PDB file of C-alpha atoms in Angstrom:
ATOM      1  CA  UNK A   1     109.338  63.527   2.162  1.00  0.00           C
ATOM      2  CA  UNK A   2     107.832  61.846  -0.363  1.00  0.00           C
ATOM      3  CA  UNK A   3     103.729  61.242  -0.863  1.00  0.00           C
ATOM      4  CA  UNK A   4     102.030  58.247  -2.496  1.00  0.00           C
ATOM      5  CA  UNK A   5      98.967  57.444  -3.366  1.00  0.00           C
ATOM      6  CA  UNK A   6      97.447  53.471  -2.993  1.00  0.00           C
ATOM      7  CA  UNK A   7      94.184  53.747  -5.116  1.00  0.00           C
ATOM      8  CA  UNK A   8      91.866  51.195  -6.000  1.00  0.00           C
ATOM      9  CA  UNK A   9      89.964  51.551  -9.559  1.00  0.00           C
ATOM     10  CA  UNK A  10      87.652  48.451 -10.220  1.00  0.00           C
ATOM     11  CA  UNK A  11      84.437  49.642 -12.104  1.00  0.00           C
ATOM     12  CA  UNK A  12      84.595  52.294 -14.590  1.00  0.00           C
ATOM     13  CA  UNK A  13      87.912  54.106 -14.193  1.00  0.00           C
ATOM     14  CA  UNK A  14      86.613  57.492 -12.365  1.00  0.00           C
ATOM     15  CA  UNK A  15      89.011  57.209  -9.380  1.00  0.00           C
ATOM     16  CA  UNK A  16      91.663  56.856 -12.119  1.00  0.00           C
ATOM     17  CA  UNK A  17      90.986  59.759 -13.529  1.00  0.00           C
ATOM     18  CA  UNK A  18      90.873  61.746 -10.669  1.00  0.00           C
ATOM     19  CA  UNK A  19      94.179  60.333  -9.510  1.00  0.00           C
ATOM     20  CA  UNK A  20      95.677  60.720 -12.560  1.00  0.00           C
ATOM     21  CA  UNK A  21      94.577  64.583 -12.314  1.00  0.00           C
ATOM     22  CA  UNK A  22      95.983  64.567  -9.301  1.00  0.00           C
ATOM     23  CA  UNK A  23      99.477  63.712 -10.306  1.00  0.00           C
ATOM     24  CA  UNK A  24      99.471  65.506 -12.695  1.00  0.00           C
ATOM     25  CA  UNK A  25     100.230  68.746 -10.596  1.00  0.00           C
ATOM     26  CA  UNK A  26     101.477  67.165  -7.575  1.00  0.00           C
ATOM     27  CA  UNK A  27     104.748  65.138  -6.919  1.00  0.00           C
ATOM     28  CA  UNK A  28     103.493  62.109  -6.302  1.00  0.00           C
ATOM     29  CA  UNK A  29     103.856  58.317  -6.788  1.00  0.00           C
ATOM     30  CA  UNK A  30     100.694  55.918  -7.794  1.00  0.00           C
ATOM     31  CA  UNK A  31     100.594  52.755  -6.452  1.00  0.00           C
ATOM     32  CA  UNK A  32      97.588  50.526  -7.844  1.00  0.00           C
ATOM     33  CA  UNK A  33      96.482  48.337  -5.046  1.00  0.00           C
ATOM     34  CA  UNK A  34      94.831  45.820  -7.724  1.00  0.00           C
ATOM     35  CA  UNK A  35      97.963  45.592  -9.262  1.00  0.00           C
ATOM     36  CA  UNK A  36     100.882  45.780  -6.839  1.00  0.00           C
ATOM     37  CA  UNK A  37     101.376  42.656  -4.679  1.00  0.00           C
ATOM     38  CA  UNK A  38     104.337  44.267  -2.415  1.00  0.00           C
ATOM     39  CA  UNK A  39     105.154  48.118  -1.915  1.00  0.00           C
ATOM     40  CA  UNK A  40     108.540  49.175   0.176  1.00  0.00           C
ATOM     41  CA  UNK A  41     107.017  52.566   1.651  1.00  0.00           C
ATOM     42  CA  UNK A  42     109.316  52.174   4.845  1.00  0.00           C
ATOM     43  CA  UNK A  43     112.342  55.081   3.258  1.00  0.00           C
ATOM     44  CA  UNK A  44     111.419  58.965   2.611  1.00  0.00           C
ATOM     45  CA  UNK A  45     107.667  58.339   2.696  1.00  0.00           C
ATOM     46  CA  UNK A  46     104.789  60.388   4.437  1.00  0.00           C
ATOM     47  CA  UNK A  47     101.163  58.692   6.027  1.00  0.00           C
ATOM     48  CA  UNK A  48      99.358  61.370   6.159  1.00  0.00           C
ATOM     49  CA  UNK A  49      95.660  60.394   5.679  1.00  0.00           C
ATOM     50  CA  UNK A  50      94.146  56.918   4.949  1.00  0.00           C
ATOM     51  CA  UNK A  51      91.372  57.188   3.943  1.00  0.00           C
ATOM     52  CA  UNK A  52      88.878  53.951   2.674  1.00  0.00           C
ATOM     53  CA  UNK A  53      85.894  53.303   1.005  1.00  0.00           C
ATOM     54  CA  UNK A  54      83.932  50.118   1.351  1.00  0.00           C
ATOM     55  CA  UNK A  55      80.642  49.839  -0.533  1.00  0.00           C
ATOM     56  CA  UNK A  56      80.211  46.451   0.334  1.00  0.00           C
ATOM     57  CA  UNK A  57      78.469  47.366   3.552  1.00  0.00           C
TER      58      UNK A  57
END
């Protein structure tokens, strides 16, 4: 199975950096979710957690 990760980094880069740390010893694809219109994750893929932050409330 493979694991991605669909991050969101709109103010000063921190989640960024920690996703990027993350990758860096995990296998792992980043998806940017301000940046990717359309994602195929339907083949080999693993949801595992989903997990959201909204500071808008």
């Amino acid at each position: 199975m493979k694991t991605a990760i669909v991050y969101a980094s709109v103010h000063h880069g921190n989640t960024k950096k920690i996703i990027d740390e993350i990758a860096k010893t995990n296998d792992v694809e980043l998806i940017d979710a301000t940046q990717t219109v359309e994602k195929d994750l339907s083949e080999g893929f693993y949801a595992r957690d989903l997990i959201r932050s909204d500071r808008s409330s």
